[in-house]
CSV table of C-alpha atoms in Angstrom, one decimal:
chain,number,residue,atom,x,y,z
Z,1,UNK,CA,-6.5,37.7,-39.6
Z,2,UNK,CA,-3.1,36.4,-38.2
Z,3,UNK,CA,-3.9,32.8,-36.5
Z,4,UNK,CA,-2.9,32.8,-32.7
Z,5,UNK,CA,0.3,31.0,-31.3
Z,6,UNK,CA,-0.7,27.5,-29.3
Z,7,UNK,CA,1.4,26.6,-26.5
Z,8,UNK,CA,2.6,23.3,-26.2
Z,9,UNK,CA,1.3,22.3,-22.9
Z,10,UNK,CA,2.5,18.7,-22.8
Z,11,UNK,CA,6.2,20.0,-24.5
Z,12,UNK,CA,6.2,22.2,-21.2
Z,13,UNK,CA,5.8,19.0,-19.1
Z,14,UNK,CA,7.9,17.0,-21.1
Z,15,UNK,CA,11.2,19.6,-20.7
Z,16,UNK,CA,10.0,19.9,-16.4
Z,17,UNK,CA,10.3,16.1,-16.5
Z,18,UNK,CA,14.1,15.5,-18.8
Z,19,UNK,CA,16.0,16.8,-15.6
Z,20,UNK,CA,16.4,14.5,-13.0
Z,21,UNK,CA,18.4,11.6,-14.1
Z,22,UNK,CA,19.0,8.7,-11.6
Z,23,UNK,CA,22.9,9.6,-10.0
Z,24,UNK,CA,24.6,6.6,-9.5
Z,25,UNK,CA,28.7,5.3,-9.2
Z,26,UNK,CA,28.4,1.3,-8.4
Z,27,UNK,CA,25.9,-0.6,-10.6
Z,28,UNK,CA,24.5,-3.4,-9.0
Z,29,UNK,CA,27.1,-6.0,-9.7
Z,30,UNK,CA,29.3,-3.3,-7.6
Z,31,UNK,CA,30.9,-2.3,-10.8
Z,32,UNK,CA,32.2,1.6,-10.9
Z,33,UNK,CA,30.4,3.0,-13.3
Z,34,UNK,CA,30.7,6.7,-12.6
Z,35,UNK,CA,34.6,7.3,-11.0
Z,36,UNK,CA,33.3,11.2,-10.5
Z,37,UNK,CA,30.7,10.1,-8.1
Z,38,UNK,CA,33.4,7.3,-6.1
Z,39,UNK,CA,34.3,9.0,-3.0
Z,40,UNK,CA,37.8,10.2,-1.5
Z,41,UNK,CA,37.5,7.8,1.1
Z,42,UNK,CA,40.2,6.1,3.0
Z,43,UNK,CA,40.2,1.9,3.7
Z,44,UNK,CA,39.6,2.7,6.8
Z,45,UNK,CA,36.6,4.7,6.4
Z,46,UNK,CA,35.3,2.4,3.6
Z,47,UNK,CA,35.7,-0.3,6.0
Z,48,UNK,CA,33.7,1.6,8.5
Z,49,UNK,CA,31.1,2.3,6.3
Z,50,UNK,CA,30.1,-1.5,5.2
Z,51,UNK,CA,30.6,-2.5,9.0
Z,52,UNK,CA,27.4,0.3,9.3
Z,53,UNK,CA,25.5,-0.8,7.1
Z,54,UNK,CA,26.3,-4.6,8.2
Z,55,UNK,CA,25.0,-3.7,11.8
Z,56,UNK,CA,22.2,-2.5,10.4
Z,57,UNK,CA,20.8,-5.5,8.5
Z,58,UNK,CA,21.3,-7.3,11.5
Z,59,UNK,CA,19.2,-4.6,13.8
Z,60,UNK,CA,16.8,-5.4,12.0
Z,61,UNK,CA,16.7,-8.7,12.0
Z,62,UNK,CA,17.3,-8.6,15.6
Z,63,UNK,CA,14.6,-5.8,16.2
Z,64,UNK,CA,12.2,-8.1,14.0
Z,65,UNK,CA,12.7,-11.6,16.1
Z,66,UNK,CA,12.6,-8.7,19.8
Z,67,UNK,CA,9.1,-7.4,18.0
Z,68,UNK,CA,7.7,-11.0,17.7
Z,69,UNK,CA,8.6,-12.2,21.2
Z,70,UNK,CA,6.8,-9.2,22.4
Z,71,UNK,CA,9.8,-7.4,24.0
Z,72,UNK,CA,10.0,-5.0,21.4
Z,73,UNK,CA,6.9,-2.4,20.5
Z,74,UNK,CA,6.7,-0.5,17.2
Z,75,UNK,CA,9.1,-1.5,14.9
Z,76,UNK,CA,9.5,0.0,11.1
Z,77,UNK,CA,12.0,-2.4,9.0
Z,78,UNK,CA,14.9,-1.2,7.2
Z,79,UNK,CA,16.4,-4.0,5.4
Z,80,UNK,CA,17.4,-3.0,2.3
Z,81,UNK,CA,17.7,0.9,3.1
Z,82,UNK,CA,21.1,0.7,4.3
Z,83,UNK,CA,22.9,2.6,1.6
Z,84,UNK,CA,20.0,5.3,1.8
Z,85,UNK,CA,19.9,5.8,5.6
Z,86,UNK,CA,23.9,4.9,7.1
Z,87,UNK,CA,25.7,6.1,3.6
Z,88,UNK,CA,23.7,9.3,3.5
Z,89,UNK,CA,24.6,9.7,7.7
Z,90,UNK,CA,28.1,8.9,6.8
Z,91,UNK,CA,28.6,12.2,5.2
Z,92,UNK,CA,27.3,14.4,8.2
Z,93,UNK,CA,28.9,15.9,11.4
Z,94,UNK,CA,28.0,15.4,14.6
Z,95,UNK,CA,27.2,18.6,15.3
Z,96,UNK,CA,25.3,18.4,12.7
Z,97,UNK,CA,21.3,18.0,13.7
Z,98,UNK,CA,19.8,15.0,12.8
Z,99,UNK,CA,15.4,15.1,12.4
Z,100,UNK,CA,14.6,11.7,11.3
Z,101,UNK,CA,11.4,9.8,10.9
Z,102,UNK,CA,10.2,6.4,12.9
Z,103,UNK,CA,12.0,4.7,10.1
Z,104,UNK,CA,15.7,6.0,11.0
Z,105,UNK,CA,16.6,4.9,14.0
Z,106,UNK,CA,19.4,3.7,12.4
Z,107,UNK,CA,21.0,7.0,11.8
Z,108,UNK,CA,19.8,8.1,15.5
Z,109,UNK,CA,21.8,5.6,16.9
Z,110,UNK,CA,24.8,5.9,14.7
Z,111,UNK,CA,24.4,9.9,15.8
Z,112,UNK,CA,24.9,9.2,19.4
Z,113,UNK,CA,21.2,7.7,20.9
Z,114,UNK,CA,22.1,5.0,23.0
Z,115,UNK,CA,20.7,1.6,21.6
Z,116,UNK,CA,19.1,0.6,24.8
Z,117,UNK,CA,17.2,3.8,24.8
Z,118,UNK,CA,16.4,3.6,20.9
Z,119,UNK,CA,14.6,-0.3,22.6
Z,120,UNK,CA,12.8,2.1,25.4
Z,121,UNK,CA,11.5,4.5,22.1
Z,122,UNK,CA,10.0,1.5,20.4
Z,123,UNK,CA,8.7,0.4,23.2
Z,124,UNK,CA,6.7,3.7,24.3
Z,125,UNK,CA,9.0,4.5,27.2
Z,126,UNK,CA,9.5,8.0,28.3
Z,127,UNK,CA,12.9,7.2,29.3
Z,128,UNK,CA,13.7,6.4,25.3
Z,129,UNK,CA,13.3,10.6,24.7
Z,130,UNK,CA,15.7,11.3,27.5
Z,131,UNK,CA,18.5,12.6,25.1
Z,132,UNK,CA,22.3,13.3,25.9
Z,133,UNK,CA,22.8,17.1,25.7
Z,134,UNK,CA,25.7,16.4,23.4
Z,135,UNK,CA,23.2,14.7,20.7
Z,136,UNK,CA,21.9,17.0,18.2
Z,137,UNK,CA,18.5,15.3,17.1
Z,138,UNK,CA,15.3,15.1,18.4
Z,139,UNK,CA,13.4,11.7,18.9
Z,140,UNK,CA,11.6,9.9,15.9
Z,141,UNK,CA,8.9,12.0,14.3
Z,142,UNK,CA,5.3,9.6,13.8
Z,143,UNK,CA,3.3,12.3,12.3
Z,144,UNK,CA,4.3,11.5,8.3
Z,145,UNK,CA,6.2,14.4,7.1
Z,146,UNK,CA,6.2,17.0,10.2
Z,147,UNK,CA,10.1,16.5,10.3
Z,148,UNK,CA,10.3,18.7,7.6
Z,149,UNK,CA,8.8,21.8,8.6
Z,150,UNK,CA,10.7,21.3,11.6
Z,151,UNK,CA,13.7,20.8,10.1
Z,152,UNK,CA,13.4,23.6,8.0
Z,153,UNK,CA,12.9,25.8,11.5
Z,154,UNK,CA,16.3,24.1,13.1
Z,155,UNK,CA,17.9,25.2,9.8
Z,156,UNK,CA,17.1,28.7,9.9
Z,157,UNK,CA,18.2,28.6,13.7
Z,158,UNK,CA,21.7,27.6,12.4
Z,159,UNK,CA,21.8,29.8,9.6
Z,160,UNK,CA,20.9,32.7,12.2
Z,161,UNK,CA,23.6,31.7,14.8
Z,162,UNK,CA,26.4,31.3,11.4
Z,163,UNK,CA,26.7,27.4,12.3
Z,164,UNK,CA,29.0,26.0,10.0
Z,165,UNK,CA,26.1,22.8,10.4
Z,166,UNK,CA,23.5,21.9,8.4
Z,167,UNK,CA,20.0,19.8,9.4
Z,168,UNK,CA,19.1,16.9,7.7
Z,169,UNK,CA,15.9,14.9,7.9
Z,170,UNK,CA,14.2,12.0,5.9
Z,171,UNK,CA,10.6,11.2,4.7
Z,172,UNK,CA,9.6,8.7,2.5
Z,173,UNK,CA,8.0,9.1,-0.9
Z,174,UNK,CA,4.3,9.0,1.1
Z,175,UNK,CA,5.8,11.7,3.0
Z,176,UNK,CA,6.4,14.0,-0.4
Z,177,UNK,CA,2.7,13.9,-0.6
Z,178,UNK,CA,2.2,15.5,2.6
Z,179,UNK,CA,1.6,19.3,3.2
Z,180,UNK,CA,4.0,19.7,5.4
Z,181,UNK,CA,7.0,18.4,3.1
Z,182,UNK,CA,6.1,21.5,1.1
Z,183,UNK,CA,6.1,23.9,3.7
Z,184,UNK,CA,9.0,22.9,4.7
Z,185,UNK,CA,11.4,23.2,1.7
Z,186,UNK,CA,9.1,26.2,0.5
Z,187,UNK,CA,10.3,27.8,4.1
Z,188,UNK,CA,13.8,26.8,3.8
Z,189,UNK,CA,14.2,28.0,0.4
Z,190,UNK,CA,12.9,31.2,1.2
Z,191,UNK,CA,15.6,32.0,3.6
Z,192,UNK,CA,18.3,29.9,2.2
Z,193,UNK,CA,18.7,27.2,5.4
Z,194,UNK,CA,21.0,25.0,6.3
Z,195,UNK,CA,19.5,22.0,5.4
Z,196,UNK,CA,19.5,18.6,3.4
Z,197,UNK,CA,16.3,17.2,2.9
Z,198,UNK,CA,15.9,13.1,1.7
Z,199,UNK,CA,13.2,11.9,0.3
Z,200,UNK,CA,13.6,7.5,0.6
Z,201,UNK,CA,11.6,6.2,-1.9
Z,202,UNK,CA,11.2,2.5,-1.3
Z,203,UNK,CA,8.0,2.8,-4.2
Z,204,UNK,CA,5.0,2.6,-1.8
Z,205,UNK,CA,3.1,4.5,1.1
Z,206,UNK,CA,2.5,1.8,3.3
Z,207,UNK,CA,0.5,0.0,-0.1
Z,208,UNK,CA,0.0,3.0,-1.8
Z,209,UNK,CA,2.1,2.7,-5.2
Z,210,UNK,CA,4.1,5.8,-5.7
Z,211,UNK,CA,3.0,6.4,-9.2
Z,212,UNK,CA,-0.5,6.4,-7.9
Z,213,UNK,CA,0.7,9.2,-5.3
Z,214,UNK,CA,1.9,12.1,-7.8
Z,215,UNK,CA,2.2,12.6,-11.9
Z,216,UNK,CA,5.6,13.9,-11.4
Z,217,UNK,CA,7.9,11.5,-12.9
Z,218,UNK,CA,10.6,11.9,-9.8
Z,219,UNK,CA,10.0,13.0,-7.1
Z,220,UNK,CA,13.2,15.2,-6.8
Z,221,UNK,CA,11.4,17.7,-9.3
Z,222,UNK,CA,9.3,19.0,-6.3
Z,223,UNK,CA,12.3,21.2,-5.5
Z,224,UNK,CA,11.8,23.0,-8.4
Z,225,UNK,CA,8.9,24.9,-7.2
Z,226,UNK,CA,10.7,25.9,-3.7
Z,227,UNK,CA,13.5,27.1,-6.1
Z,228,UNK,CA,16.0,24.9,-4.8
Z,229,UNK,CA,17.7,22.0,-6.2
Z,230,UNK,CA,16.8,18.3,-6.5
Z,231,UNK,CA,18.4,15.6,-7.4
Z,232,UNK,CA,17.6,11.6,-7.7
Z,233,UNK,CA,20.4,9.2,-6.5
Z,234,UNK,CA,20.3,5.4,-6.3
Z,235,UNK,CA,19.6,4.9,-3.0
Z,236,UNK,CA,21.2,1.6,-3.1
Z,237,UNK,CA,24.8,2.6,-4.2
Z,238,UNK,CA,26.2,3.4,-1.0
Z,239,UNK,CA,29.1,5.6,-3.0
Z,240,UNK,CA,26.6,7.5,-4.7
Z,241,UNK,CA,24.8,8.2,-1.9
Z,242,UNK,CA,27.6,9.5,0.3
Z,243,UNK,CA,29.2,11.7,-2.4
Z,244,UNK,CA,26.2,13.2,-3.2
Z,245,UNK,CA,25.0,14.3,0.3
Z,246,UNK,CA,28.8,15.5,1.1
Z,247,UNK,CA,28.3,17.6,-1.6
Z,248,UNK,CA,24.9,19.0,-0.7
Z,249,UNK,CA,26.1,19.6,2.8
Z,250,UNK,CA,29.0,21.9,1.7
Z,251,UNK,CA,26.2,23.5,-0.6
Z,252,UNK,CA,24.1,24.1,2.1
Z,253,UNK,CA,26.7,25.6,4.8
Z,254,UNK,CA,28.2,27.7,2.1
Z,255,UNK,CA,25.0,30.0,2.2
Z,256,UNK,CA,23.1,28.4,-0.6
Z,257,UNK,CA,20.1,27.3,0.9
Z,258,UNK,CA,19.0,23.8,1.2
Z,259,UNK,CA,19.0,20.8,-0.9
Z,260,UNK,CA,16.3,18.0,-1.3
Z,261,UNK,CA,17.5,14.2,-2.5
Z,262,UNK,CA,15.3,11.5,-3.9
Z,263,UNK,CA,16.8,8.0,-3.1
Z,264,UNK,CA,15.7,5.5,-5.1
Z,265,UNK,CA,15.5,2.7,-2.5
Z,266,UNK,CA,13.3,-0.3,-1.4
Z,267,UNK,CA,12.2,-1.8,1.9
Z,268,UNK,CA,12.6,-5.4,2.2
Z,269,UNK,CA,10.2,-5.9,4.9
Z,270,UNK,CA,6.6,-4.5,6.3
Z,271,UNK,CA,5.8,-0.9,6.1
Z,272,UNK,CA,5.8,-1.5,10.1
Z,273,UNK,CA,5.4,-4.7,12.1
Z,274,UNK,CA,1.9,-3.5,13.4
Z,275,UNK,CA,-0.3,-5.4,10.7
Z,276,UNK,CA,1.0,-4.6,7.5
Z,277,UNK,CA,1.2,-7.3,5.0
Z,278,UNK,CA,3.6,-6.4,2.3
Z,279,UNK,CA,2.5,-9.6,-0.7
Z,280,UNK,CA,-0.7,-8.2,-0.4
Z,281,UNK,CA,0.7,-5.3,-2.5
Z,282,UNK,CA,3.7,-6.2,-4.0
Z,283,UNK,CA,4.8,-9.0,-6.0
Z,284,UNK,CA,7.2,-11.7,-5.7
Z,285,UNK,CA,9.2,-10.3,-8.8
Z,286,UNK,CA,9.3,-7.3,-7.7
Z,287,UNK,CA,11.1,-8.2,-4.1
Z,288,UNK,CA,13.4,-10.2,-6.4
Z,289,UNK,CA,14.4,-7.4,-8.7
Z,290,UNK,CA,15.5,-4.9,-5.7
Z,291,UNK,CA,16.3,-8.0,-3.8
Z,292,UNK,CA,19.1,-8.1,-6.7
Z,293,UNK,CA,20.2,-4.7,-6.2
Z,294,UNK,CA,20.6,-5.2,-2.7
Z,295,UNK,CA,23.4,-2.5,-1.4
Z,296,UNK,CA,25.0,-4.9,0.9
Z,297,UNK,CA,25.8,-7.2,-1.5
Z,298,UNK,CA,27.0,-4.9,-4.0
Z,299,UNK,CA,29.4,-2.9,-1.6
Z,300,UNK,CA,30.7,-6.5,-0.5
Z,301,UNK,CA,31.5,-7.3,-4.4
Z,302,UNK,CA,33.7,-3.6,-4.3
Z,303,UNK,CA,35.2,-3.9,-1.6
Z,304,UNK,CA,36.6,-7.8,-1.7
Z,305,UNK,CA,38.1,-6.9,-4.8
Z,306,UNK,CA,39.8,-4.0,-3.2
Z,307,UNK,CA,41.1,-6.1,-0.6
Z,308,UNK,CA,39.2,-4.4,2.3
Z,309,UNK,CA,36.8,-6.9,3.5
Z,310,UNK,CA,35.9,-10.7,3.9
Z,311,UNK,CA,33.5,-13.3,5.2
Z,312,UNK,CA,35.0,-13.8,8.3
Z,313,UNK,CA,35.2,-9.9,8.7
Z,314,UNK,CA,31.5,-10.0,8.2
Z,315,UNK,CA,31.0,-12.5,10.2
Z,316,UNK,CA,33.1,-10.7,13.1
Z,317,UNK,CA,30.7,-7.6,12.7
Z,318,UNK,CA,27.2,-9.8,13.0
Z,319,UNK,CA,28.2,-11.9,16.0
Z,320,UNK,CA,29.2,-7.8,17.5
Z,321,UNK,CA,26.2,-6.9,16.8
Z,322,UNK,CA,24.1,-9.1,18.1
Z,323,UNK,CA,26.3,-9.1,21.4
Z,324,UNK,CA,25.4,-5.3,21.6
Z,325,UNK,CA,21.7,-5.8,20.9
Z,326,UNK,CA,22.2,-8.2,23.8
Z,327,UNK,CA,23.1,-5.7,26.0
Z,328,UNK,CA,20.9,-3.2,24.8
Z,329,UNK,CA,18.1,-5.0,25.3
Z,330,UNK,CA,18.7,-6.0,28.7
Z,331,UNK,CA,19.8,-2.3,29.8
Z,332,UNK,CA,16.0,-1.4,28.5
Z,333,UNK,CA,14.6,-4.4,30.2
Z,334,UNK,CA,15.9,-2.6,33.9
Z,335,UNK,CA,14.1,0.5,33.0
Z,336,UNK,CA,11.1,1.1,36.0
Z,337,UNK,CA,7.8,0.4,33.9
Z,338,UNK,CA,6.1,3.2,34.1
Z,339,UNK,CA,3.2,4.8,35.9
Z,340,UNK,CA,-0.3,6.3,34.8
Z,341,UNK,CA,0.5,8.4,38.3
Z,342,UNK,CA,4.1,9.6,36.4
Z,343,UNK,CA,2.0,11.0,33.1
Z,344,UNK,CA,0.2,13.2,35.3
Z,345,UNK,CA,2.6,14.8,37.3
Z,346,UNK,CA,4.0,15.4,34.3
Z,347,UNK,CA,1.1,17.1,32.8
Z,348,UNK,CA,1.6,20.8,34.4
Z,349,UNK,CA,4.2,22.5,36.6
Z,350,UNK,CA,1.6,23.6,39.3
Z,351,UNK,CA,-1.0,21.1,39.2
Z,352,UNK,CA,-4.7,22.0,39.7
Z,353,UNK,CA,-6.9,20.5,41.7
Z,354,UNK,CA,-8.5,17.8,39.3
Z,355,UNK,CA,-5.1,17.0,38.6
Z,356,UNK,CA,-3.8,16.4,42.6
Z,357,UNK,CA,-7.1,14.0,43.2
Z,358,UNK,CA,-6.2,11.4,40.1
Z,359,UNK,CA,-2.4,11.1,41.5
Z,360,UNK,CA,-3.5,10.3,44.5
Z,361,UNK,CA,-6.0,7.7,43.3
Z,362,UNK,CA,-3.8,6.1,41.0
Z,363,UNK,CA,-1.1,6.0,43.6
Z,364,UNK,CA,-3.2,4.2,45.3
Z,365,UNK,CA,-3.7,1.5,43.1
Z,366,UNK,CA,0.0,1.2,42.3
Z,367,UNK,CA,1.4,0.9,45.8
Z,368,UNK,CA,-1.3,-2.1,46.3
């Protein structure tokens, strides 16, 4: 009697697991090495780029000092994810439609959202989801991962109208454990969206280690069950990161479907400013071995030695910025503060009974 074939279960996982190498062009002493991944950018743009990414470290350290003086609300930090967040944004259009999480209000802003009304967001004001008509985003999602099935709805839109646009959207790597992160790229696969989805991983869900989240080895490999392609980039090689999601967007708008990216990052800071204790989970060594890869300074390296930026630029762009948050800050501060009478009016269109009574007591109170 012939003896029956085994299958090689764990050969099966092995080969699932060999395709998803980490993409990357500037190693972290900003040394090129990978020249097909270093973008056909100009000086200019370059320049533009760093001066992003700049304004964003000091956002948040300027959003961080507002949070703790009690003029800011909730606050999630992004030190650290500049090359992930403004690099990635760097490559889109705006007409492109931007769904970001509570962590990207960096991107929101650099989209067109008004910084004093990014301040009014964090700080629970209706007035902060008051959008321009010509900015194509919608406000911070909280729910973890909800983006995504919206995005991948948005994305279908476009495809339907034949927008030469795309969607793009970020979660974090908690977020790839989420229902909804699978719906949505199952759904934009299916019908071949317009859309680029990023997955940030800075390591941990709020404390949850990512290893302890998922067996995959990367998390790009999701994409293979929504039959669309994945790819891991160092999310703190701000080159890598750009040429890489330029190149997804022209998949995408070309009629391909939609493309998922895993960017290997790392927040610096809190999970969010609202209680979270970050040494309670993660260890001084670690925060110095990322802390070493940090993409500011390694963008800084490549670009002094191309001749294209300085400490005294830098310094030009921080003292900006914090001139701007200045502003900002005080536009938000002239916003009316807002009225328990105000949510109910805006609860219905023609308001019932029940409804009329509690404006009229709460009125009451606030005219006293």
């Amino acid at each position: 009697m012939a003896k029956k074939k085994t299958i090689d279960f764990q050969a099966l996982l092995d080969k699932a697991h060999s395709d998803f190498p980490m993409y990357q062009a500037l190693d972290k002493d900003g040394n090129v090495v990978n020249e097909a991944l270093v973008p056909d950018l100009t000086d200019d743009e370059l320049v533009e780029l760093m001066t992003r990414m700049v304004w964003s470290r000091v956002l948040d350290q300027r959003s961080t000092a507002l949070n703790r003086q009690g003029r800011l609300g909730f606050f999630a930090p992004t030190a650290g994810q500049e090359a992930s967040q403004l690099a990635s944004h760097f490559a889109f259009e705006k007409e492109d439609v931007l769904l970001p999480g509570y962590r990207d209000v960096p991107q929101l802003i650099q989209h067109g959202l008004p910084l004093s009304q990014a301040f009014l967001w964090s700080r629970g004001h209706a007035a902060g989801n008051y959008y321009p008509e010509t900015l194509q985003a919608l406000p911070p999602q909280i729910i973890i991962g909800a983006q995504y099935v919206q995005a991948a709805g948005v994305a279908l839109g476009l495809k339907m109208r034949k927008k030469p646009n795309v969607v793009f959207t970020y979660t974090g790597d908690g977020g790839s454990s989420q229902g909804d992160f699978y719906e949505g790229i199952n759904f934009a696969g299916a019908y071949k969206a317009n859309a680029v989805f990023f997955i940030q991983n800075n390591g941990f869900a709020i404390s949850t280690p990512r290893e302890k989240q998922t067996a995959a080895v990367t998390l790009a490999q999701k994409a293979v069950a929504a039959g669309i392609p994945g790819i891991q980039v160092d999310g703190m090689d701000p080159l890598a990161m750009y040429t890489v999601t330029k190149m997804a967007r022209e998949w995408s708008i070309a009629g391909n479907g939609p493309v998922l990216i895993e960017a290997m990052t790392y927040r610096y800071g809190a999970h969010t400013l609202s209680g979270d204790d970050p040494t309670r989970y993660r260890s001084k060594e670690m925060d110095n071995e990322w802390v070493a890869k940090d993409p500011l300074i390694r963008f800084r390296t490549y670009l002094e030695a191309k001749g294209l930026w300085s400490e005294e630029k830098e310094n030009e762009v921080i003292e900006n910025t914090k001139e701007e948050i200045k502003v900002a800050i005080a536009e938000a501060d002239k916003q009316p503060k807002q009225k328990v009478s105000d949510f109910l009016k805006s609860m219905f269109e023609d308001q019932p009974q029940n409804i009329k009574e509690q404006i009229e007591i709460y009125e009451a109170k606030e005219s006293k």
